[in-house]
mmCIF file of C-alpha atoms in Angstrom:
data_model
loop_
_atom_site.group_PDB
_atom_site.id
_atom_site.type_symbol
_atom_site.label_atom_id
_atom_site.label_comp_id
_atom_site.label_asym_id
_atom_site.label_seq_id
_atom_site.Cartn_x
_atom_site.Cartn_y
_atom_site.Cartn_z
ATOM 1 C CA UNK A 15 47.964 35.942 20.739
ATOM 2 C CA UNK A 16 46.759 39.534 19.625
ATOM 3 C CA UNK A 17 45.356 42.384 21.373
ATOM 4 C CA UNK A 18 41.809 42.026 22.031
ATOM 5 C CA UNK A 19 38.987 44.297 20.771
ATOM 6 C CA UNK A 20 35.715 44.733 22.113
ATOM 7 C CA UNK A 21 33.181 45.336 19.504
ATOM 8 C CA UNK A 22 29.827 48.543 20.943
ATOM 9 C CA UNK A 23 26.897 47.511 19.014
ATOM 10 C CA UNK A 24 25.199 50.329 17.674
ATOM 11 C CA UNK A 25 21.798 50.285 18.830
ATOM 12 C CA UNK A 26 18.623 51.754 17.606
ATOM 13 C CA UNK A 27 16.669 54.212 19.818
ATOM 14 C CA UNK A 28 13.697 52.578 20.045
ATOM 15 C CA UNK A 29 16.216 49.362 21.204
ATOM 16 C CA UNK A 30 17.761 51.917 24.271
ATOM 17 C CA UNK A 31 15.663 54.351 24.997
ATOM 18 C CA UNK A 32 13.613 54.854 28.436
ATOM 19 C CA UNK A 33 12.792 56.229 30.945
ATOM 20 C CA UNK A 34 14.306 58.544 33.874
ATOM 21 C CA UNK A 35 15.067 57.907 36.950
ATOM 22 C CA UNK A 36 16.319 59.353 39.352
ATOM 23 C CA UNK A 37 19.127 57.032 40.288
ATOM 24 C CA UNK A 38 20.095 58.174 36.263
ATOM 25 C CA UNK A 39 21.548 61.031 37.515
ATOM 26 C CA UNK A 40 23.516 60.223 40.995
ATOM 27 C CA UNK A 41 26.523 59.864 39.647
ATOM 28 C CA UNK A 42 27.948 57.379 42.114
ATOM 29 C CA UNK A 43 25.541 55.057 39.684
ATOM 30 C CA UNK A 44 26.853 56.477 36.691
ATOM 31 C CA UNK A 45 30.212 53.786 36.098
ATOM 32 C CA UNK A 46 29.195 52.745 33.175
ATOM 33 C CA UNK A 47 29.532 56.027 31.404
ATOM 34 C CA UNK A 48 33.315 56.841 32.612
ATOM 35 C CA UNK A 49 33.995 52.763 31.016
ATOM 36 C CA UNK A 50 31.814 53.753 27.567
ATOM 37 C CA UNK A 51 33.775 57.005 26.969
ATOM 38 C CA UNK A 52 36.953 55.959 27.701
ATOM 39 C CA UNK A 53 35.978 53.067 25.232
ATOM 40 C CA UNK A 54 35.578 55.102 22.595
ATOM 41 C CA UNK A 55 38.932 57.041 23.226
ATOM 42 C CA UNK A 56 40.846 53.627 22.919
ATOM 43 C CA UNK A 57 41.458 52.738 19.383
ATOM 44 C CA UNK A 58 43.500 49.999 19.819
ATOM 45 C CA UNK A 59 40.757 48.367 21.977
ATOM 46 C CA UNK A 60 37.599 49.139 19.285
ATOM 47 C CA UNK A 61 36.774 46.514 16.366
ATOM 48 C CA UNK A 62 36.665 48.587 13.769
ATOM 49 C CA UNK A 63 33.744 44.989 12.611
ATOM 50 C CA UNK A 64 31.918 42.241 14.787
ATOM 51 C CA UNK A 65 34.264 40.064 12.240
ATOM 52 C CA UNK A 66 37.083 41.454 14.623
ATOM 53 C CA UNK A 67 35.593 41.405 18.005
ATOM 54 C CA UNK A 68 36.369 39.195 21.017
ATOM 55 C CA UNK A 69 34.399 40.478 23.461
ATOM 56 C CA UNK A 70 31.291 42.821 22.516
ATOM 57 C CA UNK A 71 30.031 44.777 24.180
ATOM 58 C CA UNK A 72 25.578 45.733 24.899
ATOM 59 C CA UNK A 73 25.574 49.664 25.462
ATOM 60 C CA UNK A 74 22.177 49.086 28.043
ATOM 61 C CA UNK A 75 22.591 50.778 30.453
ATOM 62 C CA UNK A 76 20.492 50.492 33.937
ATOM 63 C CA UNK A 77 20.467 52.194 37.151
ATOM 64 C CA UNK A 78 18.249 51.552 39.586
ATOM 65 C CA UNK A 79 15.413 51.617 37.665
ATOM 66 C CA UNK A 80 11.815 50.121 37.302
ATOM 67 C CA UNK A 81 11.189 46.775 34.971
ATOM 68 C CA UNK A 82 15.156 46.886 35.157
ATOM 69 C CA UNK A 83 14.782 42.806 33.757
ATOM 70 C CA UNK A 84 12.131 43.722 31.573
ATOM 71 C CA UNK A 85 14.586 47.050 29.770
ATOM 72 C CA UNK A 86 17.960 44.156 30.142
ATOM 73 C CA UNK A 87 15.448 41.311 27.800
ATOM 74 C CA UNK A 88 14.761 44.388 24.902
ATOM 75 C CA UNK A 89 18.131 44.871 24.689
ATOM 76 C CA UNK A 90 19.600 40.771 24.377
ATOM 77 C CA UNK A 91 16.345 39.702 22.653
ATOM 78 C CA UNK A 92 16.839 42.579 19.688
ATOM 79 C CA UNK A 93 20.680 41.639 19.743
ATOM 80 C CA UNK A 94 20.182 38.505 18.949
ATOM 81 C CA UNK A 95 17.278 38.907 16.892
ATOM 82 C CA UNK A 96 19.533 41.110 14.307
ATOM 83 C CA UNK A 97 22.950 40.329 14.804
ATOM 84 C CA UNK A 98 24.428 36.255 14.680
ATOM 85 C CA UNK A 99 27.240 37.497 16.444
ATOM 86 C CA UNK A 100 24.930 36.314 19.731
ATOM 87 C CA UNK A 101 24.219 33.446 18.733
ATOM 88 C CA UNK A 102 27.688 32.043 17.675
ATOM 89 C CA UNK A 103 28.624 32.222 21.487
ATOM 90 C CA UNK A 104 25.289 31.735 23.502
ATOM 91 C CA UNK A 105 26.089 35.158 24.391
ATOM 92 C CA UNK A 106 30.047 34.096 25.992
ATOM 93 C CA UNK A 107 31.918 36.485 24.425
ATOM 94 C CA UNK A 108 29.240 39.232 25.010
ATOM 95 C CA UNK A 109 29.727 42.265 28.179
ATOM 96 C CA UNK A 110 26.453 43.508 30.483
ATOM 97 C CA UNK A 111 27.044 46.561 32.763
ATOM 98 C CA UNK A 112 24.384 46.732 35.370
ATOM 99 C CA UNK A 113 26.099 50.057 38.105
ATOM 100 C CA UNK A 114 21.865 48.773 40.375
ATOM 101 C CA UNK A 115 22.064 47.757 43.841
ATOM 102 C CA UNK A 116 21.408 43.835 43.380
ATOM 103 C CA UNK A 117 23.364 44.864 39.637
ATOM 104 C CA UNK A 118 25.265 41.043 39.806
ATOM 105 C CA UNK A 119 21.695 39.538 40.708
ATOM 106 C CA UNK A 120 20.211 41.425 38.115
ATOM 107 C CA UNK A 121 21.512 39.902 34.905
ATOM 108 C CA UNK A 122 22.556 36.536 36.705
ATOM 109 C CA UNK A 123 19.068 35.816 36.883
ATOM 110 C CA UNK A 124 17.867 36.642 34.081
ATOM 111 C CA UNK A 125 17.782 33.836 31.708
ATOM 112 C CA UNK A 126 18.813 36.300 28.581
ATOM 113 C CA UNK A 127 22.111 37.518 29.881
ATOM 114 C CA UNK A 128 23.033 34.809 32.314
ATOM 115 C CA UNK A 129 25.718 33.117 30.229
ATOM 116 C CA UNK A 130 27.409 36.277 29.097
ATOM 117 C CA UNK A 131 30.161 37.793 31.376
ATOM 118 C CA UNK A 132 28.205 40.742 33.749
ATOM 119 C CA UNK A 133 30.193 43.207 35.190
ATOM 120 C CA UNK A 134 28.739 45.081 38.106
ATOM 121 C CA UNK A 135 29.936 46.950 41.530
ATOM 122 C CA UNK A 136 27.687 44.035 43.215
ATOM 123 C CA UNK A 137 28.458 40.796 42.770
ATOM 124 C CA UNK A 138 27.921 37.557 45.041
ATOM 125 C CA UNK A 139 29.944 34.770 44.343
ATOM 126 C CA UNK A 140 31.252 34.081 48.155
ATOM 127 C CA UNK A 141 34.860 34.840 47.761
ATOM 128 C CA UNK A 142 35.061 35.577 51.819
ATOM 129 C CA UNK A 143 36.587 32.397 54.024
ATOM 130 C CA UNK A 144 33.374 29.904 51.964
ATOM 131 C CA UNK A 145 30.665 32.245 54.391
ATOM 132 C CA UNK A 146 28.028 31.046 52.179
ATOM 133 C CA UNK A 147 24.010 31.783 53.689
ATOM 134 C CA UNK A 148 21.476 32.424 50.809
ATOM 135 C CA UNK A 149 21.136 30.248 47.153
ATOM 136 C CA UNK A 150 21.340 33.408 45.331
ATOM 137 C CA UNK A 151 22.686 33.380 41.733
ATOM 138 C CA UNK A 152 23.549 36.940 41.852
ATOM 139 C CA UNK A 153 27.579 36.299 40.723
ATOM 140 C CA UNK A 154 30.171 33.777 39.494
ATOM 141 C CA UNK A 155 33.239 34.269 40.491
ATOM 142 C CA UNK A 156 34.577 32.746 37.248
ATOM 143 C CA UNK A 157 32.214 34.504 34.869
ATOM 144 C CA UNK A 158 32.039 38.090 36.798
ATOM 145 C CA UNK A 159 33.304 41.771 37.654
ATOM 146 C CA UNK A 160 33.745 43.022 40.510
ATOM 147 C CA UNK A 161 34.223 46.243 39.879
ATOM 148 C CA UNK A 162 34.819 49.987 41.599
ATOM 149 C CA UNK A 163 31.844 52.936 41.219
ATOM 150 C CA UNK A 164 33.800 56.222 39.075
ATOM 151 C CA UNK A 165 32.846 59.173 42.371
ATOM 152 C CA UNK A 166 33.303 62.643 42.451
ATOM 153 C CA UNK A 167 35.527 62.694 45.331
ATOM 154 C CA UNK A 168 37.987 60.000 44.701
ATOM 155 C CA UNK A 169 39.701 62.649 42.479
ATOM 156 C CA UNK A 170 39.693 65.542 45.731
ATOM 157 C CA UNK A 171 42.991 66.109 45.248
ATOM 158 C CA UNK A 172 43.042 67.505 49.325
ATOM 159 C CA UNK A 173 41.435 64.046 50.000
ATOM 160 C CA UNK A 174 44.793 62.084 48.064
ATOM 161 C CA UNK A 175 47.058 64.182 50.309
ATOM 162 C CA UNK A 176 45.305 63.622 54.031
ATOM 163 C CA UNK A 177 44.931 59.769 52.366
ATOM 164 C CA UNK A 178 48.535 59.499 52.708
ATOM 165 C CA UNK A 179 48.565 60.626 56.450
ATOM 166 C CA UNK A 180 50.522 58.192 58.320
ATOM 167 C CA UNK A 181 49.182 56.364 60.941
ATOM 168 C CA UNK A 182 50.400 57.159 64.233
ATOM 169 C CA UNK A 183 49.183 60.477 63.516
ATOM 170 C CA UNK A 184 45.617 59.193 63.901
ATOM 171 C CA UNK A 185 43.260 59.665 66.884
ATOM 172 C CA UNK A 186 41.037 57.772 65.617
ATOM 173 C CA UNK A 187 41.126 53.463 66.710
ATOM 174 C CA UNK A 188 37.642 53.229 64.540
ATOM 175 C CA UNK A 189 35.493 54.916 62.419
ATOM 176 C CA UNK A 190 32.002 54.309 61.033
ATOM 177 C CA UNK A 191 29.208 56.482 59.980
ATOM 178 C CA UNK A 192 25.977 55.120 58.422
ATOM 179 C CA UNK A 193 22.353 54.707 58.226
ATOM 180 C CA UNK A 194 21.866 51.506 60.955
ATOM 181 C CA UNK A 195 18.672 50.213 60.000
ATOM 182 C CA UNK A 196 15.750 50.264 63.257
ATOM 183 C CA UNK A 197 18.668 51.361 64.656
ATOM 184 C CA UNK A 198 16.493 54.619 66.277
ATOM 185 C CA UNK A 199 13.949 51.984 67.327
ATOM 186 C CA UNK A 200 13.360 51.126 71.400
ATOM 187 C CA UNK A 201 15.054 47.764 71.417
ATOM 188 C CA UNK A 202 17.351 47.393 69.755
ATOM 189 C CA UNK A 203 20.345 46.870 71.816
ATOM 190 C CA UNK A 204 18.126 43.985 73.073
ATOM 191 C CA UNK A 205 17.988 41.917 69.529
ATOM 192 C CA UNK A 206 20.246 38.774 70.112
ATOM 193 C CA UNK A 207 23.302 38.923 68.101
ATOM 194 C CA UNK A 208 22.270 36.196 65.220
ATOM 195 C CA UNK A 209 18.692 38.117 64.549
ATOM 196 C CA UNK A 210 20.258 41.711 63.460
ATOM 197 C CA UNK A 211 23.229 39.159 62.010
ATOM 198 C CA UNK A 212 20.674 38.116 60.207
ATOM 199 C CA UNK A 213 19.271 41.615 58.416
ATOM 200 C CA UNK A 214 20.896 42.046 54.053
ATOM 201 C CA UNK A 215 21.638 45.175 55.010
ATOM 202 C CA UNK A 216 25.119 44.050 54.952
ATOM 203 C CA UNK A 217 24.916 40.937 55.661
ATOM 204 C CA UNK A 218 23.836 42.674 59.621
ATOM 205 C CA UNK A 219 27.723 44.134 60.861
ATOM 206 C CA UNK A 220 26.772 47.993 60.471
ATOM 207 C CA UNK A 221 23.020 46.627 63.005
ATOM 208 C CA UNK A 222 26.758 44.976 65.354
ATOM 209 C CA UNK A 223 28.633 47.860 64.892
ATOM 210 C CA UNK A 224 26.093 50.230 66.621
ATOM 211 C CA UNK A 225 24.992 47.769 69.211
ATOM 212 C CA UNK A 226 27.920 46.858 70.138
ATOM 213 C CA UNK A 227 31.409 49.305 69.759
ATOM 214 C CA UNK A 228 29.449 53.006 69.078
ATOM 215 C CA UNK A 229 30.802 53.311 72.827
ATOM 216 C CA UNK A 230 34.092 52.536 72.807
ATOM 217 C CA UNK A 231 36.939 54.019 73.017
ATOM 218 C CA UNK A 232 38.301 56.205 70.637
ATOM 219 C CA UNK A 233 36.221 53.908 68.676
ATOM 220 C CA UNK A 234 33.475 56.855 65.977
ATOM 221 C CA UNK A 235 30.284 55.209 65.447
ATOM 222 C CA UNK A 236 27.625 57.465 64.177
ATOM 223 C CA UNK A 237 25.493 57.947 62.162
ATOM 224 C CA UNK A 238 26.625 60.964 60.773
ATOM 225 C CA UNK A 239 28.973 63.352 60.969
ATOM 226 C CA UNK A 240 30.009 66.472 60.275
ATOM 227 C CA UNK A 241 33.529 65.789 59.430
ATOM 228 C CA UNK A 242 33.067 62.975 58.050
ATOM 229 C CA UNK A 243 35.590 62.915 55.102
ATOM 230 C CA UNK A 244 38.189 64.742 57.505
ATOM 231 C CA UNK A 245 37.196 61.185 59.846
ATOM 232 C CA UNK A 246 37.879 59.090 57.409
ATOM 233 C CA UNK A 247 41.651 60.565 57.383
ATOM 234 C CA UNK A 248 42.054 60.708 60.886
ATOM 235 C CA UNK A 249 41.602 56.944 61.382
ATOM 236 C CA UNK A 250 43.196 54.286 61.635
ATOM 237 C CA UNK A 251 40.977 51.816 60.625
ATOM 238 C CA UNK A 252 37.893 52.368 58.860
ATOM 239 C CA UNK A 253 34.370 49.710 57.940
ATOM 240 C CA UNK A 254 33.512 49.238 55.016
ATOM 241 C CA UNK A 255 30.434 46.793 55.180
ATOM 242 C CA UNK A 256 28.987 44.783 52.271
ATOM 243 C CA UNK A 257 25.966 42.711 51.873
ATOM 244 C CA UNK A 258 22.502 43.578 50.082
ATOM 245 C CA UNK A 259 23.660 47.066 47.929
ATOM 246 C CA UNK A 260 26.971 47.484 47.418
ATOM 247 C CA UNK A 261 28.761 50.671 48.797
ATOM 248 C CA UNK A 262 31.337 53.455 48.512
ATOM 249 C CA UNK A 263 33.437 53.212 51.848
ATOM 250 C CA UNK A 264 35.313 50.849 50.925
ATOM 251 C CA UNK A 265 35.956 52.984 48.052
ATOM 252 C CA UNK A 266 36.664 55.986 50.054
ATOM 253 C CA UNK A 267 38.761 54.180 53.577
ATOM 254 C CA UNK A 268 41.049 53.221 51.012
ATOM 255 C CA UNK A 269 41.873 56.388 49.173
ATOM 256 C CA UNK A 270 41.918 57.885 52.575
ATOM 257 C CA UNK A 271 44.103 55.343 54.066
ATOM 258 C CA UNK A 272 42.425 53.857 56.480
ATOM 259 C CA UNK A 273 43.015 50.113 56.382
ATOM 260 C CA UNK A 274 39.354 48.513 55.699
ATOM 261 C CA UNK A 275 37.611 46.244 57.789
ATOM 262 C CA UNK A 276 35.541 43.361 56.063
ATOM 263 C CA UNK A 277 33.405 41.579 57.537
ATOM 264 C CA UNK A 278 33.236 37.488 56.250
ATOM 265 C CA UNK A 279 30.660 38.158 53.331
ATOM 266 C CA UNK A 280 29.066 36.611 49.797
ATOM 267 C CA UNK A 281 30.006 40.027 47.871
ATOM 268 C CA UNK A 282 33.163 40.564 46.570
ATOM 269 C CA UNK A 283 35.668 42.777 46.821
ATOM 270 C CA UNK A 284 35.881 44.919 43.734
ATOM 271 C CA UNK A 285 39.038 43.712 41.769
ATOM 272 C CA UNK A 286 39.254 40.903 43.838
ATOM 273 C CA UNK A 287 41.248 38.539 42.017
ATOM 274 C CA UNK A 288 42.895 40.945 41.297
ATOM 275 C CA UNK A 289 43.770 42.636 44.535
ATOM 276 C CA UNK A 290 46.179 41.394 47.584
ATOM 277 C CA UNK A 291 42.786 42.466 49.225
ATOM 278 C CA UNK A 292 43.299 40.418 52.505
ATOM 279 C CA UNK A 293 47.593 42.365 51.948
ATOM 280 C CA UNK A 294 45.407 45.848 52.370
ATOM 281 C CA UNK A 295 42.532 45.458 54.533
ATOM 282 C CA UNK A 296 41.256 42.662 58.188
ATOM 283 C CA UNK A 297 39.259 40.787 54.904
ATOM 284 C CA UNK A 298 37.515 38.279 56.587
ATOM 285 C CA UNK A 299 36.485 38.487 59.697
ATOM 286 C CA UNK A 300 33.912 36.673 61.414
ATOM 287 C CA UNK A 301 30.388 39.006 62.317
ATOM 288 C CA UNK A 302 30.834 36.816 66.043
ATOM 289 C CA UNK A 303 33.852 39.178 66.742
ATOM 290 C CA UNK A 304 32.404 42.058 66.114
ATOM 291 C CA UNK A 305 31.437 42.357 69.533
ATOM 292 C CA UNK A 306 35.495 42.281 70.631
ATOM 293 C CA UNK A 307 37.471 44.060 67.991
ATOM 294 C CA UNK A 308 38.988 46.662 69.758
ATOM 295 C CA UNK A 309 40.306 44.313 71.801
ATOM 296 C CA UNK A 310 41.918 41.866 68.712
ATOM 297 C CA UNK A 311 43.003 45.511 67.405
ATOM 298 C CA UNK A 312 44.517 46.270 70.832
ATOM 299 C CA UNK A 313 46.283 42.384 70.027
ATOM 300 C CA UNK A 314 46.649 43.903 66.438
ATOM 301 C CA UNK A 315 50.186 44.435 66.115
ATOM 302 C CA UNK A 316 51.732 47.728 65.099
ATOM 303 C CA UNK A 317 53.796 46.665 61.441
ATOM 304 C CA UNK A 318 50.248 44.745 60.439
ATOM 305 C CA UNK A 319 48.649 47.893 59.845
ATOM 306 C CA UNK A 320 51.435 49.241 57.966
ATOM 307 C CA UNK A 321 51.994 47.410 56.000
ATOM 308 C CA UNK A 322 48.114 47.019 55.521
ATOM 309 C CA UNK A 323 48.638 50.423 55.286
ATOM 310 C CA UNK A 324 51.469 51.141 52.618
ATOM 311 C CA UNK A 325 49.209 48.668 50.457
ATOM 312 C CA UNK A 326 46.773 50.502 50.113
ATOM 313 C CA UNK A 327 48.850 54.252 48.656
ATOM 314 C CA UNK A 328 50.257 51.485 46.474
ATOM 315 C CA UNK A 329 47.347 49.234 44.452
ATOM 316 C CA UNK A 330 45.204 53.205 45.022
ATOM 317 C CA UNK A 331 45.225 53.738 41.636
ATOM 318 C CA UNK A 332 43.800 50.352 40.764
ATOM 319 C CA UNK A 333 40.083 51.748 41.522
ATOM 320 C CA UNK A 334 40.699 55.161 39.499
ATOM 321 C CA UNK A 335 38.993 55.467 36.377
ATOM 322 C CA UNK A 336 40.945 57.877 34.318
ATOM 323 C CA UNK A 337 42.387 59.539 34.643
ATOM 324 C CA UNK A 338 43.505 59.634 37.180
ATOM 325 C CA UNK A 339 43.707 56.348 37.624
ATOM 326 C CA UNK A 340 43.413 52.528 35.943
ATOM 327 C CA UNK A 341 40.644 51.336 36.706
ATOM 328 C CA UNK A 342 39.083 51.446 33.097
ATOM 329 C CA UNK A 343 41.987 49.510 31.413
ATOM 330 C CA UNK A 344 41.258 46.610 35.009
ATOM 331 C CA UNK A 345 37.409 46.572 33.857
ATOM 332 C CA UNK A 346 39.542 45.386 30.061
ATOM 333 C CA UNK A 347 41.599 42.987 31.272
ATOM 334 C CA UNK A 348 39.612 41.648 33.592
ATOM 335 C CA UNK A 349 36.400 41.372 31.367
ATOM 336 C CA UNK A 350 38.707 39.836 28.839
ATOM 337 C CA UNK A 351 40.130 36.631 31.665
ATOM 338 C CA UNK A 352 36.559 35.980 32.304
ATOM 339 C CA UNK A 353 35.272 35.831 28.792
ATOM 340 C CA UNK A 354 38.451 33.001 27.370
ATOM 341 C CA UNK A 355 37.624 31.211 30.457
ATOM 342 C CA UNK A 356 34.254 31.085 29.092
ATOM 343 C CA UNK A 357 35.077 30.293 25.766
ATOM 344 C CA UNK A 358 38.378 27.988 26.398
ATOM 345 C CA UNK A 359 35.195 26.030 28.658
ATOM 346 C CA UNK A 360 32.923 25.463 26.013
ATOM 347 C CA UNK A 361 36.543 24.331 23.562
ATOM 348 C CA UNK A 362 36.074 27.199 21.250
ATOM 349 C CA UNK A 363 39.624 28.025 19.877
ATOM 350 C CA UNK A 364 41.044 32.203 21.638
ATOM 351 C CA UNK A 365 44.143 33.931 19.789
ATOM 352 C CA UNK A 366 44.417 36.868 22.005
ATOM 353 C CA UNK A 367 46.156 38.288 25.327
ATOM 354 C CA UNK A 368 44.805 39.305 27.839
ATOM 355 C CA UNK A 369 47.010 41.434 29.582
ATOM 356 C CA UNK A 370 47.669 43.435 26.517
ATOM 357 C CA UNK A 371 44.955 45.333 27.359
ATOM 358 C CA UNK A 372 46.540 46.441 30.486
ATOM 359 C CA UNK A 373 49.025 49.998 30.629
ATOM 360 C CA UNK A 374 52.840 49.676 30.045
ATOM 361 C CA UNK A 375 54.792 48.622 33.573
ATOM 362 C CA UNK A 376 52.363 46.780 34.782
ATOM 363 C CA UNK A 377 53.199 43.210 34.335
ATOM 364 C CA UNK A 378 51.491 40.527 36.184
ATOM 365 C CA UNK A 379 52.855 37.228 38.727
ATOM 366 C CA UNK A 380 51.422 34.357 36.598
ATOM 367 C CA UNK A 381 51.775 32.360 40.218
ATOM 368 C CA UNK A 382 50.260 34.880 42.018
ATOM 369 C CA UNK A 383 47.720 36.782 39.808
ATOM 370 C CA UNK A 384 48.147 39.713 41.651
ATOM 371 C CA UNK A 385 50.498 43.609 40.574
ATOM 372 C CA UNK A 386 54.053 43.313 40.054
ATOM 373 C CA UNK A 387 54.026 47.310 38.458
ATOM 374 C CA UNK A 388 54.759 50.720 38.853
ATOM 375 C CA UNK A 389 53.518 52.437 41.658
#
């Protein structure tokens, strides 16, 4: 098959222009711009005309904002009304970005965009151990892509260098610093684990860790830390809670070489169909086991954690955006794979080779669907 190309709609300002919100100025909500910038600089992946395109990007980018769904509906109506390419596929070969806290929910619960490929940091597709508590439509594993954010700290040489520190040289057994809703209120520790576990924010994981582990030996569980950056690189295992919204701690953990603890969750880790998270993290830890985490870690063979840290070192550039990594290439390839699946599902012909979007030196195992390539 041919190399797939993407047609970027040139929509008039009256369609795309909207009121500015605080999140628009926050770098953690602007990864869509990094993707578009890389795509526009990637001439072989750009379609010169819609007729030759495999994929269509609607450059309507929403962050945490009011009237988010109305904004996407407005853009979709314009595309469907003025361009025949939407109707030809029912929008299945179109892609939408959302960096909002509930991006996967917004794009999947909106009738106009739910049949397109959604790219978001937050995709709730029930990927971890069959865990499921809700019936919200917040992501479809065969259709949507959970992509990592581009963050300013991610390319700091000091952090990347510290992330190479071996586990044997790290003093903390476990680290978490962050907001824990209601933990300051009287009676928090008396609440039952079932009650705390029903919290939507981090699916109760932060709350349970705070209640049971903040006083454990070798565990640093705090609301704030003046040595925050150093703590990541001084810890062996780090909490990377998922849950409602999306968090940056998983990226902190990977870059700092701290083995992430990912509790059972409905939320998909980034590139979950590409990266071998089971070999990089303590994946799918049952919430009911969190109070016993010190004993669980004590029984875990040292070699297991060492191998997971080596995997973090090997794959971390996959989660970094250009120029430091290949997150753009992997995102584009994953979008292509989803669109191919949607096309074949409706009996349409697919004539493109999605693997052609990968950089030279990276190949893929067709059986394991895990990267086998250069570091």
